[in-house]
């Protein structure tokens, strides 16, 4: 039996703006993240000069939850734990946890 967490299948398009994998989210998309700070881009500081977020095929933060083992079960990432425990890295555009290896 494998101890590696199971990665869910990729969604071909964003559930809100329908951007395809690797494509930029449309303005006003609820799913897009601010790449400077990590939280939802919608409604963030209009002066922020963050790069535009692209759809990866997974919900934002889901890959990190799987990597850190923060899941309730298949397809159920613990995004609340991610947002309260992890730190956003604006250089790599991903959530990190001190002491976690990649």
PDB file of C-alpha atoms in Angstrom:
ATOM      1  CA  UNK A   1       0.000   0.000   0.000  1.00  0.00           C
ATOM      2  CA  UNK A   2       1.322   3.460  -0.911  1.00  0.00           C
ATOM      3  CA  UNK A   3       1.771   6.122   1.755  1.00  0.00           C
ATOM      4  CA  UNK A   4       1.720   8.920  -0.818  1.00  0.00           C
ATOM      5  CA  UNK A   5      -1.434  11.062  -0.645  1.00  0.00           C
ATOM      6  CA  UNK A   6      -3.742  10.678  -3.595  1.00  0.00           C
ATOM      7  CA  UNK A   7      -3.932  13.727  -5.829  1.00  0.00           C
ATOM      8  CA  UNK A   8      -7.432  14.385  -7.145  1.00  0.00           C
ATOM      9  CA  UNK A   9      -7.964  14.610 -10.897  1.00  0.00           C
ATOM     10  CA  UNK A  10      -7.406  18.057 -12.365  1.00  0.00           C
ATOM     11  CA  UNK A  11     -10.458  20.128 -13.225  1.00  0.00           C
ATOM     12  CA  UNK A  12     -10.079  21.308 -16.838  1.00  0.00           C
ATOM     13  CA  UNK A  13     -11.435  24.780 -16.084  1.00  0.00           C
ATOM     14  CA  UNK A  14     -11.958  27.152 -13.175  1.00  0.00           C
ATOM     15  CA  UNK A  15     -15.401  26.617 -11.613  1.00  0.00           C
ATOM     16  CA  UNK A  16     -16.053  30.379 -11.554  1.00  0.00           C
ATOM     17  CA  UNK A  17     -14.513  32.081 -14.610  1.00  0.00           C
ATOM     18  CA  UNK A  18     -13.918  28.928 -16.704  1.00  0.00           C
ATOM     19  CA  UNK A  19     -10.239  29.730 -17.373  1.00  0.00           C
ATOM     20  CA  UNK A  20      -8.473  26.627 -18.662  1.00  0.00           C
ATOM     21  CA  UNK A  21      -5.449  25.054 -16.973  1.00  0.00           C
ATOM     22  CA  UNK A  22      -2.498  27.428 -17.336  1.00  0.00           C
ATOM     23  CA  UNK A  23      -4.717  30.360 -18.322  1.00  0.00           C
ATOM     24  CA  UNK A  24      -5.204  33.583 -16.353  1.00  0.00           C
ATOM     25  CA  UNK A  25      -8.400  33.913 -14.296  1.00  0.00           C
ATOM     26  CA  UNK A  26     -10.794  36.567 -15.556  1.00  0.00           C
ATOM     27  CA  UNK A  27     -11.166  39.820 -13.607  1.00  0.00           C
ATOM     28  CA  UNK A  28     -13.718  39.368 -10.815  1.00  0.00           C
ATOM     29  CA  UNK A  29     -13.157  35.603 -10.459  1.00  0.00           C
ATOM     30  CA  UNK A  30     -13.891  34.319  -6.927  1.00  0.00           C
ATOM     31  CA  UNK A  31     -11.235  31.597  -7.233  1.00  0.00           C
ATOM     32  CA  UNK A  32      -8.256  33.780  -8.255  1.00  0.00           C
ATOM     33  CA  UNK A  33      -5.697  34.477  -5.519  1.00  0.00           C
ATOM     34  CA  UNK A  34      -3.563  37.539  -4.850  1.00  0.00           C
ATOM     35  CA  UNK A  35      -0.071  36.244  -5.598  1.00  0.00           C
ATOM     36  CA  UNK A  36       1.469  38.871  -3.298  1.00  0.00           C
ATOM     37  CA  UNK A  37      -0.473  37.849  -0.166  1.00  0.00           C
ATOM     38  CA  UNK A  38      -2.227  34.503  -0.883  1.00  0.00           C
ATOM     39  CA  UNK A  39      -5.897  35.164  -0.040  1.00  0.00           C
ATOM     40  CA  UNK A  40      -8.685  35.747  -2.535  1.00  0.00           C
ATOM     41  CA  UNK A  41      -7.869  38.402  -5.129  1.00  0.00           C
ATOM     42  CA  UNK A  42     -11.455  39.617  -5.465  1.00  0.00           C
ATOM     43  CA  UNK A  43     -11.915  42.714  -3.337  1.00  0.00           C
ATOM     44  CA  UNK A  44      -8.257  43.059  -2.376  1.00  0.00           C
ATOM     45  CA  UNK A  45      -6.357  46.338  -2.399  1.00  0.00           C
ATOM     46  CA  UNK A  46      -6.708  47.846  -5.877  1.00  0.00           C
ATOM     47  CA  UNK A  47      -3.189  49.282  -5.649  1.00  0.00           C
ATOM     48  CA  UNK A  48      -1.661  45.799  -5.333  1.00  0.00           C
ATOM     49  CA  UNK A  49       0.648  45.105  -8.256  1.00  0.00           C
ATOM     50  CA  UNK A  50       0.553  41.305  -7.906  1.00  0.00           C
ATOM     51  CA  UNK A  51       0.883  39.172 -11.031  1.00  0.00           C
ATOM     52  CA  UNK A  52      -2.267  37.560 -12.385  1.00  0.00           C
ATOM     53  CA  UNK A  53      -3.150  34.112 -11.065  1.00  0.00           C
ATOM     54  CA  UNK A  54      -3.643  31.168 -13.432  1.00  0.00           C
ATOM     55  CA  UNK A  55      -5.913  28.128 -13.036  1.00  0.00           C
ATOM     56  CA  UNK A  56      -3.877  25.032 -12.100  1.00  0.00           C
ATOM     57  CA  UNK A  57      -6.642  22.446 -12.227  1.00  0.00           C
ATOM     58  CA  UNK A  58      -6.846  22.300  -8.408  1.00  0.00           C
ATOM     59  CA  UNK A  59      -8.577  24.623  -5.927  1.00  0.00           C
ATOM     60  CA  UNK A  60      -6.084  27.180  -4.535  1.00  0.00           C
ATOM     61  CA  UNK A  61      -4.194  25.632  -1.617  1.00  0.00           C
ATOM     62  CA  UNK A  62      -5.362  22.093  -2.356  1.00  0.00           C
ATOM     63  CA  UNK A  63      -1.938  20.910  -3.559  1.00  0.00           C
ATOM     64  CA  UNK A  64      -0.262  22.227  -0.412  1.00  0.00           C
ATOM     65  CA  UNK A  65      -2.881  20.590   1.844  1.00  0.00           C
ATOM     66  CA  UNK A  66      -2.209  17.268   0.127  1.00  0.00           C
ATOM     67  CA  UNK A  67       1.553  17.791   0.424  1.00  0.00           C
ATOM     68  CA  UNK A  68       1.317  18.610   4.152  1.00  0.00           C
ATOM     69  CA  UNK A  69      -1.162  15.779   4.833  1.00  0.00           C
ATOM     70  CA  UNK A  70      -3.893  18.232   5.834  1.00  0.00           C
ATOM     71  CA  UNK A  71      -6.891  16.450   4.351  1.00  0.00           C
ATOM     72  CA  UNK A  72     -10.115  15.126   5.818  1.00  0.00           C
ATOM     73  CA  UNK A  73     -10.268  12.499   3.085  1.00  0.00           C
ATOM     74  CA  UNK A  74      -9.940  12.175  -0.699  1.00  0.00           C
ATOM     75  CA  UNK A  75     -10.836  15.496  -2.311  1.00  0.00           C
ATOM     76  CA  UNK A  76     -11.363  17.216   1.068  1.00  0.00           C
ATOM     77  CA  UNK A  77      -8.396  19.501   1.819  1.00  0.00           C
ATOM     78  CA  UNK A  78      -8.299  21.275   5.197  1.00  0.00           C
ATOM     79  CA  UNK A  79      -8.102  24.786   3.737  1.00  0.00           C
ATOM     80  CA  UNK A  80      -8.962  26.350   7.105  1.00  0.00           C
ATOM     81  CA  UNK A  81      -5.842  24.808   8.654  1.00  0.00           C
ATOM     82  CA  UNK A  82      -3.812  25.975   5.665  1.00  0.00           C
ATOM     83  CA  UNK A  83      -4.981  29.582   6.026  1.00  0.00           C
ATOM     84  CA  UNK A  84      -4.362  29.653   9.785  1.00  0.00           C
ATOM     85  CA  UNK A  85      -1.144  27.620  10.016  1.00  0.00           C
ATOM     86  CA  UNK A  86       0.829  28.077   6.796  1.00  0.00           C
ATOM     87  CA  UNK A  87       2.597  31.179   5.487  1.00  0.00           C
ATOM     88  CA  UNK A  88       2.215  32.527   1.952  1.00  0.00           C
ATOM     89  CA  UNK A  89       5.495  32.820   0.031  1.00  0.00           C
ATOM     90  CA  UNK A  90       5.132  35.657  -2.503  1.00  0.00           C
ATOM     91  CA  UNK A  91       8.241  34.510  -4.385  1.00  0.00           C
ATOM     92  CA  UNK A  92       7.159  30.908  -5.045  1.00  0.00           C
ATOM     93  CA  UNK A  93       3.420  31.746  -5.010  1.00  0.00           C
ATOM     94  CA  UNK A  94       2.583  28.914  -2.629  1.00  0.00           C
ATOM     95  CA  UNK A  95       1.811  28.194   1.015  1.00  0.00           C
ATOM     96  CA  UNK A  96       4.718  26.974   3.149  1.00  0.00           C
ATOM     97  CA  UNK A  97       5.144  25.587   6.657  1.00  0.00           C
ATOM     98  CA  UNK A  98       8.370  26.025   8.575  1.00  0.00           C
ATOM     99  CA  UNK A  99      10.165  22.707   8.805  1.00  0.00           C
ATOM    100  CA  UNK A 100       8.116  21.037   6.035  1.00  0.00           C
ATOM    101  CA  UNK A 101      10.215  19.486   3.262  1.00  0.00           C
ATOM    102  CA  UNK A 102       9.273  19.337  -0.370  1.00  0.00           C
TER     103      UNK A 102
END
